[in-house]
Tab-separated table of C-alpha atoms in Angstrom:
chain	number	residue	atom	x	y	z
A	1	MET	CA	-7.501	2.276	-25.191
A	2	SER	CA	-6.973	1.396	-21.119
A	3	SER	CA	-7.664	4.127	-18.755
A	4	GLN	CA	-5.150	2.586	-16.092
A	5	TYR	CA	-1.810	1.725	-17.091
A	6	LYS	CA	0.438	-1.155	-14.140
A	7	TYR	CA	4.020	0.725	-13.448
A	8	GLN	CA	4.875	-1.835	-10.620
A	9	GLU	CA	3.887	-5.194	-8.989
A	10	ILE	CA	4.570	-5.999	-5.252
A	11	ASP	CA	3.504	-8.808	-3.014
A	12	PHE	CA	3.452	-7.624	0.440
A	13	LEU	CA	4.039	-10.119	3.206
A	14	ILE	CA	2.600	-10.304	6.599
A	15	PRO	CA	3.069	-12.090	9.065
A	16	ALA	CA	-0.515	-14.359	10.216
A	17	GLN	CA	-1.394	-17.575	11.928
A	18	GLU	CA	-4.456	-20.080	11.809
A	19	PHE	CA	-6.146	-20.380	15.217
A	20	ILE	CA	-8.689	-23.175	16.247
A	21	VAL	CA	-11.408	-21.409	18.097
A	22	ASN	CA	-13.892	-22.952	20.280
A	23	PHE	CA	-17.208	-21.101	21.329
A	24	SER	CA	-20.743	-21.714	22.793
A	25	TYR	CA	-23.563	-20.098	20.722
A	26	VAL	CA	-27.417	-19.209	21.405
A	27	SER	CA	-28.735	-21.137	18.714
A	28	GLY	CA	-32.556	-20.310	17.755
A	29	LYS	CA	-34.215	-22.551	15.397
A	30	GLY	CA	-37.922	-21.137	15.220
A	31	LEU	CA	-40.868	-22.025	13.828
A	32	SER	CA	-43.453	-20.671	11.831
A	33	PHE	CA	-46.758	-19.150	13.450
A	34	ILE	CA	-49.078	-22.401	12.526
A	35	ARG	CA	-46.434	-25.159	13.992
A	36	GLU	CA	-46.058	-23.295	16.825
A	37	TYR	CA	-49.570	-23.168	17.761
A	38	VAL	CA	-49.886	-26.824	16.842
A	39	LEU	CA	-47.608	-27.567	19.489
A	40	ARG	CA	-48.850	-25.254	21.942
A	41	LEU	CA	-52.499	-26.467	21.828
A	42	VAL	CA	-51.229	-29.781	21.950
A	43	ASN	CA	-49.105	-28.810	25.130
A	44	ILE	CA	-52.540	-28.300	26.245
A	45	ALA	CA	-53.838	-32.040	25.518
A	46	PRO	CA	-53.101	-34.589	22.998
A	47	MET	CA	-55.015	-33.928	19.775
A	48	THR	CA	-55.975	-35.904	16.764
A	49	LYS	CA	-55.102	-34.394	13.476
A	50	MET	CA	-58.701	-34.054	12.407
A	51	GLN	CA	-59.264	-31.720	16.082
A	52	ILE	CA	-56.016	-29.730	14.861
A	53	ALA	CA	-57.559	-28.907	11.066
A	54	VAL	CA	-60.579	-28.000	12.864
A	55	TYR	CA	-59.144	-25.981	15.370
A	56	PHE	CA	-56.799	-23.866	12.925
A	57	GLY	CA	-58.920	-24.107	9.984
A	58	LEU	CA	-56.442	-26.004	7.696
A	59	SER	CA	-57.404	-28.198	5.245
A	60	ASP	CA	-56.162	-32.047	4.774
A	61	ILE	CA	-52.929	-31.009	2.920
A	62	GLU	CA	-51.817	-28.011	5.231
A	63	VAL	CA	-52.519	-29.430	8.481
A	64	THR	CA	-50.866	-32.948	7.008
A	65	GLU	CA	-47.479	-30.754	5.855
A	66	ALA	CA	-47.578	-29.059	9.700
A	67	ILE	CA	-47.993	-32.161	11.241
A	68	ASP	CA	-45.067	-34.207	9.091
A	69	ASP	CA	-42.455	-31.133	9.579
A	70	LEU	CA	-42.943	-31.367	13.730
A	71	ILE	CA	-42.549	-35.109	13.521
A	72	GLU	CA	-39.692	-35.330	11.774
A	73	GLN	CA	-38.125	-32.294	14.029
A	74	ASP	CA	-38.946	-34.789	16.916
A	75	PHE	CA	-41.339	-32.282	17.967
A	76	LEU	CA	-44.691	-34.318	18.083
A	77	ASN	CA	-44.904	-38.271	17.986
A	78	LEU	CA	-48.073	-40.434	17.465
A	79	ASN	CA	-49.652	-41.991	20.925
A	80	PRO	CA	-51.368	-45.491	20.980
A	81	ASP	CA	-54.778	-43.946	21.093
A	82	GLY	CA	-54.369	-42.379	17.692
A	83	ARG	CA	-53.899	-38.776	19.010
A	84	LEU	CA	-50.395	-36.152	18.523
A	85	GLY	CA	-48.683	-35.605	21.845
A	86	LEU	CA	-45.276	-33.632	22.227
A	87	THR	CA	-42.185	-35.752	22.225
A	88	ASP	CA	-39.491	-35.429	25.705
A	89	SER	CA	-37.535	-33.044	23.628
A	90	ALA	CA	-40.533	-30.701	23.081
A	91	SER	CA	-42.241	-31.009	26.411
A	92	LYS	CA	-38.641	-29.322	27.818
A	93	LEU	CA	-39.853	-26.012	25.540
A	94	PHE	CA	-42.884	-25.719	28.229
A	95	THR	CA	-42.676	-24.567	31.565
A	96	ASP	CA	-46.703	-25.311	32.082
A	97	VAL	CA	-49.853	-25.680	29.716
A	98	ALA	CA	-49.829	-21.959	29.596
A	99	SER	CA	-46.099	-20.867	28.717
A	100	GLU	CA	-44.967	-19.967	25.759
A	101	ILE	CA	-42.772	-21.740	23.464
A	102	SER	CA	-38.904	-21.249	24.039
A	103	LEU	CA	-36.216	-22.983	21.420
A	104	THR	CA	-33.355	-21.202	22.321
A	105	THR	CA	-30.329	-23.858	23.434
A	106	ILE	CA	-26.862	-23.477	23.710
A	107	GLU	CA	-24.564	-25.312	21.472
A	108	GLU	CA	-20.255	-25.753	21.031
A	109	SER	CA	-18.985	-25.630	17.759
A	110	THR	CA	-15.382	-25.134	16.528
A	111	THR	CA	-13.830	-23.460	13.974
A	112	LYS	CA	-10.628	-22.947	12.212
A	113	ILE	CA	-9.963	-19.149	11.045
A	114	LYS	CA	-6.736	-17.175	9.839
A	115	PHE	CA	-5.828	-13.881	11.306
A	116	ASP	CA	-3.045	-11.196	10.236
A	117	LEU	CA	-0.438	-10.257	12.872
A	118	ALA	CA	-0.480	-6.906	12.170
A	119	THR	CA	-4.059	-5.730	12.184
A	120	PHE	CA	-6.119	-8.992	12.972
A	121	CYS	CA	-8.160	-8.934	9.535
A	122	TYR	CA	-9.348	-12.279	9.071
A	123	PHE	CA	-9.362	-13.961	6.013
A	124	LYS	CA	-9.857	-17.796	4.122
A	125	SER	CA	-7.119	-18.336	1.916
A	126	ASN	CA	-4.045	-16.067	0.419
A	127	PRO	CA	-5.868	-13.018	-1.465
A	128	ASN	CA	-5.274	-13.680	-5.758
A	129	GLY	CA	-4.811	-17.457	-4.741
A	130	SER	CA	-1.187	-17.111	-4.339
A	131	VAL	CA	0.258	-20.717	-3.463
A	132	LEU	CA	3.572	-19.540	-2.134
A	133	ASN	CA	3.863	-20.209	1.584
A	134	ASN	CA	7.388	-18.661	2.440
A	135	TRP	CA	8.949	-15.362	2.633
A	136	SER	CA	10.418	-14.919	-0.624
A	137	CYS	CA	10.227	-12.824	-3.119
A	138	GLY	CA	8.356	-10.123	-1.350
A	139	LEU	CA	7.991	-7.059	0.811
A	140	LYS	CA	7.461	-7.607	4.511
A	141	LEU	CA	5.655	-5.815	6.624
A	142	ASN	CA	6.205	-6.295	10.429
A	143	ALA	CA	3.721	-7.058	13.129
A	144	PRO	CA	4.418	-5.056	16.379
A	145	PRO	CA	5.900	-7.588	19.026
A	146	GLU	CA	2.729	-6.821	21.287
A	147	HIS	CA	1.194	-8.498	18.433
A	148	LEU	CA	2.751	-11.776	18.400
A	149	ALA	CA	2.718	-12.276	22.137
A	150	TYR	CA	-0.115	-11.643	23.020
A	151	ALA	CA	-1.970	-13.064	19.468
A	152	SER	CA	-4.571	-15.325	20.903
A	153	GLU	CA	-6.155	-12.520	23.146
A	154	HIS	CA	-6.437	-10.473	20.326
A	155	VAL	CA	-7.903	-12.777	18.394
A	156	LYS	CA	-10.271	-13.548	20.845
A	157	SER	CA	-11.298	-10.495	21.050
A	158	GLN	CA	-11.843	-9.771	17.373
A	159	PHE	CA	-13.587	-13.121	17.013
A	160	GLN	CA	-15.832	-11.508	19.767
A	161	ASP	CA	-16.196	-8.407	18.287
A	162	GLU	CA	-16.855	-9.228	14.872
A	163	PHE	CA	-18.930	-12.542	15.788
A	164	PHE	CA	-21.781	-11.546	12.973
A	165	GLN	CA	-19.982	-10.877	10.221
A	166	ILE	CA	-17.495	-13.779	10.578
A	167	SER	CA	-20.826	-15.911	10.320
A	168	GLU	CA	-22.396	-14.306	7.752
A	169	SER	CA	-19.075	-14.742	5.561
A	170	ASN	CA	-19.231	-18.019	6.298
A	171	TYR	CA	-16.309	-18.349	8.423
A	172	LEU	CA	-17.943	-21.008	10.885
A	173	PRO	CA	-19.136	-24.309	10.413
A	174	SER	CA	-22.468	-24.916	8.461
A	175	ALA	CA	-23.989	-26.676	11.729
A	176	VAL	CA	-24.074	-23.104	13.082
A	177	THR	CA	-25.463	-20.880	10.323
A	178	LYS	CA	-27.557	-23.399	8.701
A	179	GLU	CA	-30.470	-22.213	11.103
A	180	LYS	CA	-33.367	-19.578	10.029
A	181	HIS	CA	-32.164	-17.060	13.204
A	182	ARG	CA	-28.877	-15.752	13.364
A	183	PRO	CA	-26.725	-17.078	15.891
A	184	HIS	CA	-25.498	-15.370	18.876
A	185	LEU	CA	-22.213	-15.924	20.956
A	186	TYR	CA	-22.274	-17.044	23.784
A	187	MET	CA	-19.017	-17.340	25.132
A	188	ILE	CA	-15.388	-18.212	23.857
A	189	ASN	CA	-14.031	-21.273	25.412
A	190	SER	CA	-10.724	-21.448	23.996
A	191	VAL	CA	-8.340	-19.916	20.957
A	192	THR	CA	-5.342	-22.414	20.177
A	193	PRO	CA	-2.550	-21.153	17.385
A	194	THR	CA	-1.755	-23.636	15.268
A	195	PHE	CA	0.626	-23.005	12.215
A	196	ASN	CA	1.393	-19.516	11.212
A	197	ALA	CA	2.713	-18.429	7.440
A	198	PRO	CA	2.845	-15.158	6.065
A	199	LEU	CA	-0.528	-13.611	4.562
A	200	ARG	CA	1.006	-12.578	0.593
A	201	ILE	CA	-1.100	-9.992	-0.731
A	202	LYS	CA	-0.691	-9.619	-4.032
A	203	VAL	CA	-0.857	-5.612	-5.288
A	204	ASP	CA	-0.673	-3.944	-8.754
A	205	PHE	CA	0.599	-0.026	-8.617
A	206	LYS	CA	-0.942	1.775	-11.615
A	207	ILE	CA	-1.263	5.223	-13.096
A	208	ASP	CA	-4.294	6.680	-14.686
A	209	LEU	CA	-3.971	9.254	-18.094
A	210	ALA	CA	-3.153	12.094	-15.992
A	211	GLY	CA	-0.231	10.268	-14.848
A	212	ASP	CA	-1.544	10.216	-11.083
A	213	PRO	CA	-1.474	6.939	-9.493
A	214	VAL	CA	-4.548	5.049	-8.586
A	215	LEU	CA	-6.007	4.007	-5.416
A	216	LEU	CA	-5.349	0.680	-4.547
A	217	GLU	CA	-8.193	-1.899	-5.129
A	218	LYS	CA	-9.988	-3.982	-2.556
A	219	PHE	CA	-8.223	-7.112	-1.628
A	220	ASP	CA	-10.746	-10.370	-2.090
A	221	ASN	CA	-11.370	-12.545	1.145
A	222	LEU	CA	-10.019	-9.813	3.449
A	223	SER	CA	-12.004	-8.448	6.224
A	224	ASN	CA	-11.120	-5.223	6.315
A	225	SER	CA	-8.966	-3.519	2.907
A	226	ASP	CA	-8.818	-0.698	4.615
A	227	GLN	CA	-6.285	-1.247	7.478
A	228	ILE	CA	-4.173	-3.133	4.627
A	229	HIS	CA	-3.937	-0.468	2.711
A	230	SER	CA	-3.105	2.155	5.560
A	231	LEU	CA	-0.212	-0.508	6.924
A	232	ILE	CA	1.121	-0.484	3.261
A	233	ALA	CA	0.919	3.371	2.961
A	234	GLU	CA	2.682	3.385	6.357
A	235	HIS	CA	5.744	0.977	5.542
A	236	LEU	CA	5.777	2.849	1.568
A	237	SER	CA	6.254	6.565	3.116
A	238	GLN	CA	9.414	5.084	5.072
A	239	MET	CA	11.004	3.891	2.347
A	240	LYS	CA	11.070	6.478	0.079
A	241	ARG	CA	14.331	7.877	-1.772
A	242	SER	CA	15.045	10.818	-3.437
A	243	ASN	CA	13.937	12.010	-6.767
A	244	ASN	CA	16.947	10.450	-9.221
A	245	ALA	CA	15.762	12.375	-12.360
A	246	LYS	CA	19.358	13.245	-13.243
A	247	GLU	CA	21.101	10.401	-12.732
A	248	ILE	CA	18.303	8.800	-15.190
A	249	ILE	CA	18.431	11.395	-17.449
A	250	LYS	CA	22.534	11.074	-17.395
A	251	THR	CA	22.030	7.308	-17.930
A	252	MET	CA	20.061	7.687	-21.022
A	253	GLU	CA	22.249	9.902	-22.531
A	254	ILE	CA	25.346	7.496	-21.797
A	255	PHE	CA	23.163	4.717	-23.619
A	256	GLY	CA	22.258	7.010	-26.476
A	257	ASP	CA	18.190	6.486	-25.914
A	258	HIS	CA	16.641	9.169	-27.151
A	259	TYR	CA	13.840	7.032	-27.565
A	260	THR	CA	12.940	6.607	-24.232
A	261	ALA	CA	13.737	10.244	-23.349
A	262	GLN	CA	11.006	11.712	-25.976
A	263	PHE	CA	8.244	10.358	-23.247
A	264	LEU	CA	9.654	11.948	-20.399
A	265	ASP	CA	10.225	15.890	-19.203
A	266	SER	CA	13.388	17.321	-17.424
A	267	GLN	CA	11.741	15.881	-14.111
A	268	CYS	CA	11.164	12.213	-15.848
A	269	ARG	CA	7.510	12.493	-15.342
A	270	ILE	CA	5.614	11.207	-18.220
A	271	LYS	CA	4.817	13.787	-20.398
A	272	SER	CA	1.398	11.814	-22.053
A	273	VAL	CA	0.617	8.996	-20.848
A	274	ILE	CA	-1.280	7.980	-24.082
A	275	ASP	CA	1.541	8.276	-26.054
A	276	LEU	CA	2.526	5.555	-23.892
A	277	GLN	CA	0.107	3.281	-25.804
A	278	ASP	CA	1.414	3.384	-29.353
A	279	GLY	CA	5.149	2.360	-27.862
A	280	MET	CA	3.781	-0.431	-25.851
A	281	ILE	CA	2.342	-1.982	-29.183
A	282	GLY	CA	5.553	-1.175	-30.633
A	283	GLU	CA	7.009	1.361	-33.107
A	284	ILE	CA	9.420	2.298	-35.685
A	285	VAL	CA	11.412	5.356	-34.820
A	286	ASP	CA	14.470	6.344	-37.219
A	287	GLY	CA	14.737	2.808	-38.578
A	288	VAL	CA	14.787	1.110	-35.446
A	289	ASN	CA	11.922	-1.194	-34.045
A	290	TYR	CA	11.231	-0.134	-30.639
A	291	HIS	CA	9.075	-2.206	-28.061
A	292	LEU	CA	8.173	0.014	-25.009
A	293	MET	CA	8.080	-1.416	-21.283
A	294	LEU	CA	6.050	0.278	-18.491
A	295	GLY	CA	7.161	-1.882	-15.513
A	296	PRO	CA	10.196	-4.064	-14.673
A	297	ILE	CA	11.440	-6.246	-17.108
A	298	TYR	CA	9.754	-9.314	-15.420
A	299	GLN	CA	6.610	-7.934	-14.593
A	300	GLU	CA	3.929	-10.141	-16.646
A	301	GLU	CA	3.164	-7.744	-19.926
A	302	ASN	CA	6.579	-7.398	-20.907
A	303	TRP	CA	7.839	-11.082	-19.845
A	304	LYS	CA	5.392	-12.638	-22.339
A	305	ILE	CA	6.963	-10.755	-25.159
A	306	LEU	CA	10.505	-11.208	-24.310
A	307	GLU	CA	9.917	-14.597	-22.907
A	308	ASN	CA	8.552	-15.027	-26.814
A	309	GLU	CA	11.283	-13.844	-28.291
A	310	ILE	CA	13.965	-15.917	-26.219
A	311	ASN	CA	12.634	-19.449	-26.991
A	312	VAL	CA	12.325	-18.110	-30.480
A	313	ILE	CA	16.276	-17.607	-30.203
A	314	SER	CA	16.624	-21.262	-28.322
A	315	LYS	CA	14.844	-23.173	-30.913
A	316	ARG	CA	17.133	-21.597	-33.525
A	317	LEU	CA	20.740	-22.217	-31.379
A	318	ASN	CA	21.932	-25.691	-32.674
A	319	VAL	CA	25.313	-25.365	-31.055
A	320	SER	CA	25.814	-27.485	-27.687
A	321	ASN	CA	25.938	-25.041	-24.460
A	322	GLU	CA	29.874	-24.697	-24.514
A	323	HIS	CA	31.132	-21.765	-23.088
A	324	ASN	CA	32.785	-20.820	-26.144
A	325	LYS	CA	30.182	-21.365	-28.570
A	326	ALA	CA	26.685	-20.825	-27.200
A	327	LEU	CA	25.548	-17.305	-26.690
A	328	LYS	CA	25.652	-15.254	-23.279
A	329	MET	CA	22.624	-14.155	-21.879
A	330	THR	CA	23.033	-11.534	-18.987
A	331	TRP	CA	20.367	-9.836	-16.560
A	332	VAL	CA	21.636	-7.225	-14.094
A	333	ALA	CA	19.082	-6.087	-11.417
A	334	PRO	CA	19.016	-2.707	-10.513
A	335	SER	CA	19.608	-1.240	-6.626
A	336	ASP	CA	15.819	-1.096	-6.195
A	337	LEU	CA	14.581	-1.852	-3.353
A	338	PHE	CA	11.621	-2.833	-4.845
A	339	TRP	CA	12.815	-5.292	-7.888
A	340	GLY	CA	12.297	-8.466	-7.262
A	341	LYS	CA	9.571	-8.303	-4.484
A	342	THR	CA	6.887	-10.405	-6.309
A	343	SER	CA	6.606	-14.362	-7.279
A	344	LYS	CA	6.521	-13.196	-11.076
A	345	VAL	CA	9.986	-12.733	-10.943
A	346	GLY	CA	10.330	-16.637	-10.429
A	347	VAL	CA	8.082	-17.344	-13.114
A	348	ALA	CA	10.820	-15.165	-15.377
A	349	PHE	CA	13.677	-16.751	-13.542
A	350	GLU	CA	12.121	-20.376	-14.157
A	351	SER	CA	12.136	-19.299	-18.066
A	352	VAL	CA	15.351	-18.222	-18.209
A	353	GLN	CA	16.682	-21.501	-16.512
A	354	GLU	CA	14.948	-23.666	-19.205
A	355	THR	CA	17.066	-21.991	-21.635
A	356	SER	CA	20.367	-22.875	-20.163
A	357	LYS	CA	19.143	-26.571	-19.844
A	358	GLY	CA	20.911	-29.068	-22.083
A	359	LYS	CA	22.020	-27.744	-25.391
A	360	LYS	CA	19.782	-25.109	-26.021
A	361	GLY	CA	22.669	-22.735	-26.663
A	362	MET	CA	22.345	-20.638	-23.968
A	363	ILE	CA	24.567	-19.362	-20.807
A	364	ALA	CA	22.055	-17.359	-18.690
A	365	LYS	CA	23.291	-15.450	-15.466
A	366	VAL	CA	21.459	-13.017	-13.264
A	367	PHE	CA	23.372	-10.325	-11.796
A	368	VAL	CA	22.069	-8.690	-8.248
A	369	PRO	CA	24.047	-5.814	-6.761
A	370	ILE	CA	26.206	-6.759	-3.926
A	371	ARG	CA	29.114	-4.684	-2.124
A	372	ASN	CA	32.171	-6.350	-3.303
A	373	ARG	CA	33.124	-9.821	-3.668
A	374	TYR	CA	33.535	-10.456	0.066
A	375	ASP	CA	29.689	-9.483	0.614
A	376	LYS	CA	28.665	-12.626	2.460
A	377	TYR	CA	26.033	-11.384	3.640
A	378	GLY	CA	24.451	-9.640	0.529
A	379	ALA	CA	24.972	-13.071	-1.189
A	380	LYS	CA	23.310	-14.959	1.159
A	381	SER	CA	20.317	-12.283	1.629
A	382	TRP	CA	19.804	-12.324	-2.719
A	383	LEU	CA	20.217	-16.584	-2.138
A	384	ASN	CA	17.760	-16.854	0.501
A	385	THR	CA	15.349	-14.419	-1.577
A	386	PHE	CA	15.623	-16.621	-4.825
A	387	LYS	CA	16.949	-20.096	-3.649
A	388	PRO	CA	15.035	-22.124	-6.260
A	389	TYR	CA	17.633	-20.259	-9.031
A	390	ALA	CA	20.387	-19.928	-7.236
A	391	ASN	CA	22.756	-21.411	-10.163
A	392	LEU	CA	21.520	-18.354	-12.382
A	393	LEU	CA	23.023	-15.765	-9.632
A	394	ASN	CA	25.689	-13.648	-9.650
A	395	GLY	CA	27.072	-10.374	-7.678
A	396	VAL	CA	27.626	-7.224	-9.363
A	397	ARG	CA	29.460	-4.423	-7.761
A	398	GLU	CA	26.728	-2.005	-6.508
A	399	GLY	CA	26.918	1.650	-9.031
A	400	PHE	CA	26.392	0.421	-12.427
A	401	CYS	CA	24.353	3.158	-13.862
A	402	ASP	CA	23.790	4.617	-10.149
A	403	GLY	CA	21.741	1.518	-9.477
A	404	ASN	CA	18.944	3.007	-11.565
A	405	VAL	CA	18.949	0.475	-14.684
A	406	GLU	CA	17.821	-3.053	-15.342
A	407	ILE	CA	19.108	-4.855	-18.448
A	408	LEU	CA	18.455	-8.383	-20.128
A	409	HIS	CA	20.793	-8.677	-22.932
A	410	ILE	CA	21.512	-11.149	-25.040
A	411	GLU	CA	24.583	-10.868	-27.117
A	412	ASN	CA	23.889	-9.828	-31.005
A	413	GLU	CA	20.501	-10.719	-30.796
A	414	LEU	CA	18.161	-8.425	-28.214
A	415	VAL	CA	18.408	-5.694	-25.380
A	416	ALA	CA	15.542	-4.847	-22.808
A	417	ILE	CA	16.634	-1.787	-20.869
A	418	SER	CA	14.163	0.033	-17.534
A	419	TYR	CA	15.038	2.441	-16.052
A	420	HIS	CA	13.816	2.731	-12.262
A	421	MET	CA	12.962	5.990	-11.603
A	422	THR	CA	11.853	7.372	-8.169
A	423	GLN	CA	9.197	10.282	-7.911
A	424	SER	CA	8.252	9.896	-3.963
A	425	GLU	CA	6.389	13.279	-4.041
A	426	ARG	CA	4.332	11.445	-6.786
A	427	LEU	CA	4.352	7.824	-6.567
A	428	PRO	CA	4.418	5.426	-3.751
A	429	VAL	CA	6.996	3.004	-5.359
A	430	THR	CA	9.847	2.878	-8.424
A	431	MET	CA	8.319	3.381	-12.089
A	432	PRO	CA	10.722	1.513	-14.466
A	433	LEU	CA	10.383	2.648	-18.197
A	434	GLY	CA	12.323	1.517	-20.793
A	435	PHE	CA	12.412	-0.497	-24.216
A	436	PHE	CA	12.753	-3.789	-25.564
A	437	THR	CA	14.448	-4.309	-29.298
A	438	LYS	CA	16.383	-6.721	-31.984
A	439	ASP	CA	18.536	-3.822	-33.721
A	440	LYS	CA	21.955	-4.777	-33.878
A	441	SER	CA	23.393	-1.803	-33.443
A	442	THR	CA	21.778	-0.659	-30.372
A	443	VAL	CA	21.974	-4.588	-29.019
A	444	ASN	CA	25.557	-4.090	-29.198
A	445	ARG	CA	26.326	-0.479	-28.229
A	446	ILE	CA	24.256	-1.172	-24.853
A	447	GLY	CA	26.361	-4.556	-24.514
A	448	LYS	CA	29.614	-2.919	-25.047
A	449	ILE	CA	29.045	-0.692	-21.943
A	450	LEU	CA	27.560	-3.509	-19.623
A	451	ASN	CA	30.645	-5.483	-20.545
A	452	GLN	CA	32.903	-2.799	-19.911
A	453	TYR	CA	31.438	-2.404	-16.310
A	454	LEU	CA	31.214	-6.220	-15.583
A	455	THR	CA	35.026	-6.657	-16.936
A	456	SER	CA	36.254	-3.764	-14.613
A	457	TYR	CA	38.078	-3.442	-11.778
A	458	ALA	CA	36.755	-0.964	-8.891
A	459	ALA	CA	40.777	-1.156	-7.583
A	460	HIS	CA	42.990	-3.774	-6.945
A	461	ASP	CA	41.465	-7.467	-6.637
A	462	GLU	CA	38.325	-5.888	-6.657
A	463	PRO	CA	36.420	-6.637	-10.431
A	464	ASN	CA	33.045	-5.567	-10.857
A	465	ASP	CA	31.929	-9.160	-11.502
A	466	CYS	CA	31.824	-10.686	-8.039
A	467	GLY	CA	31.335	-13.928	-9.344
A	468	HIS	CA	28.944	-16.429	-8.371
A	469	LEU	CA	27.058	-16.269	-5.230
A	470	GLN	CA	27.138	-19.818	-3.561
A	471	LYS	CA	31.242	-19.204	-3.939
A	472	ILE	CA	31.082	-16.333	-2.234
A	473	THR	CA	29.493	-17.468	0.654
A	474	GLN	CA	31.648	-20.567	0.982
A	475	SER	CA	34.941	-18.790	0.785
């Protein structure tokens, strides 16, 4: 049994940029004790191999290994008289015959390194391996204007302060870090910004067995998770909304949903997290087979189950995809600021889009909330967010179940419903909870309520079904 349960997943998008940093550093090549003193001895006068072995008391194998290594590093060469002498580069390491050896030099190098522009944490690639390189399907965290205007100066300061950590974390070229001695920064010659793209950080929000929020996990490949955690917490605190327990309970009563209600108290808090386990495996209550869903419908754990059922239905249907024959799939999004703020929703939309192709027997529509049929701004915003799935997107007038409910309905086949609960005093983001069932009575009951709203009018010439978003933007 798990001790933690994911109830929401969000991609946070932070302005970020790659910089080319040209810098000079002090390189300390270093030598072992014997090798250094071999050079100091030969600096006094050229020596034979035998003389060096006798002086240091080395065996033939030991002296051969030391001399071969110094020759390979261009410190020693063999003179015509058979004696070993210093090379020109080795001679420059000494100021006179009695001086100590100095092997430090000033070297120059260049590296490419990415920084987020809000906290100036550095990173190698997008944590969690995200391939999305745009601002869609995520919650944007803004960077201060001053950071954007003077990004190179901030990067220069950060690179200087964090040089040792940057070096030890393998952000520098191997030529800089391959030496035995740690390189020291001498100076930064230039910082040049190149391409910019958002840093996409995937965050799973979880509760423990007591129903309390679990601390966010450390982000891989980020230099400072704490700073990003603070940035996320500050942003979420500004998005807080009032508790919607009364509206949720009222909506459950409208749908006749006694199943989900049994897991919640009067404030819509989960009574027992342990009891959720049986529901998420699937259970029969009053003759109806329910599968409890924690999290939005598109959440990976939920979508795997629903996708499998949708594929089974799609394979079974042998009718052509005509409006008067095909089954209707309707997905209604809630007015939840956190809904769709993850690349995972695209995985679900891709699957839904596939079921509508060719002769697969289904017509799919995704309804997203807008003000009315004339809301071009709202329509454009949704289209920009879900551009690859524009053909699915339709507008629904805000207000269906107070914007707290998400429904996926396939007529006569299945229904999934999720209530997006706001508990800002306890949880940083909304907690969706609901169920999926194929019980025809439940499917038809919820479908009837949904259809009544979609076919109704708020006023004359103001239908709740606002039509395809692309048509709204073109009108």
